[in-house]
Amino acid sequence: MELKGNWNYPTSIRFGAGRITELPEACRGLGIERALLVTDPGLAALPMVARAVGLCRDAGLGCEVFSDVQPNPVEENVSRGVAAFRAGGHDGVIAFGGGSALDAAKAIALMVGQTRPLWDFEDREDWYTRVDVAGMAPVVAVPTTAGTGSEVGRASVITDLSDHTKKIIFHPRMLPAVVIEDPELTLGLPAKVTAATGMDALSHCLEAWCSPFYHPMAEGIAAEGMRLIREWLPTAVHEGTNVKARAHMLIASSMGATAFQKGLGAMHSLSHPCGANLNTHHGLTNAVVMPYVLVWNRRAIEDKMVRLAAYLGLSSHSFDGFLAWVLKLRSDVGIPHTLAEIGVKEEHAAEFAPQALADPSTGGNPLPMTEEDFRTLYLNCIGGRSL
Ligand SMILES: [Fe+2]
């Protein structure tokens, strides 16, 4: 079966190897004549960005690169991008890269025509209605990692340095109008990044599956996403040039982000303060905390795990069977076992617990959480307790 398709769910997706060549056509279809390609500095130095720019220019489009985007992007990355967009007379954004670049790019496209500050559009109550929709620039998203799924998301995560929290900037129209998913762009990802981002996709599917809200469509997508990850993540990690494995992981990543409209949970609540304060890698942090959160939530999710283990074809259709698979997968792809191994110390537990409680992901956790619960859970993850 050829791994290629044109899909319109949840947005317009051009999927398949080599389809980056359709970038100019995708821009033109949105009325973009002078694109600002937003990426990170590492990618900006790679031939794939030069090629994307070249494709646009050869087709007669203007295209400039903005790459002042850090991992766990901050407000300044967005405001500088907005300044570059205005100074260059751009009329659309190509969001090109991993989660940080895509999130920064989507926030830049939101902000180019707004008068209010960025934090006025945080995902609270109906704050998104403050957005002047006519002031938003169109976005073509091109993911180069398989994990975040930001290319099909309606929000950006931006770190607020004033209180070291990750804030979610949300508007339904932040969903990129066109996505180009070309697995060839992910072939060069190092094994460690492939593992960490792939585990982020798994955490999205898994937290969506476990969250207590009613959303059977999201559950269906989450379950199939996890099946693809189970089958293909180890190959993508250990055999990076396997296009088939890369393709399946790329769509599994988009599936995770589509599914988590149903909700996330304590994996993301625990992970966000680590990223905001210590700059730990988001996917890696989720991967470390994953089994501890499963064990914590066990009594609320036991039945769901039986169904999931059966769908995934695990040898034991039980919570324990699923947990054993997660632990084995984590070690197969080289994920550390404790938060201590990625620099989180016991003294951070009390500091991060209130931030985790306040995180928007907390509302989707299968069990209600308290600050004390998060402190205990952090100590479990830091010290390898409860497993
Ligand atoms: Fe995530």
Short mmCIF file of C-alpha atoms in Angstrom, two decimals, residues 7 27 53 59 94 109 131 191 193 215 230 235 266 268 270 320 334 364 368 371:
data_model
loop_
_atom_site.label_atom_id
_atom_site.label_comp_id
_atom_site.label_asym_id
_atom_site.label_seq_id
_atom_site.Cartn_x
_atom_site.Cartn_y
_atom_site.Cartn_z
CA TRP A 7 -7.04 14.28 3.83
CA CYS A 27 1.00 28.71 -0.33
CA VAL A 53 12.96 28.40 0.32
CA ALA A 59 7.87 29.25 -8.26
CA ILE A 94 5.29 28.67 6.60
CA ALA A 109 0.65 34.30 12.46
CA VAL A 131 -8.84 37.83 18.65
CA ALA A 191 17.62 8.41 17.40
CA VAL A 193 15.03 12.96 19.25
CA HIS A 215 -15.46 11.75 22.97
CA ARG A 230 3.72 0.27 19.04
CA THR A 235 12.02 0.81 13.93
CA ALA A 266 -0.96 14.55 34.70
CA HIS A 268 1.66 16.89 30.70
CA LEU A 270 4.16 17.23 35.47
CA ASP A 320 -0.21 -4.77 34.15
CA GLY A 334 16.59 4.65 25.45
CA GLY A 364 -8.21 15.94 31.95
CA PRO A 368 -8.79 14.67 40.54
CA GLU A 371 -1.02 20.02 45.12
#
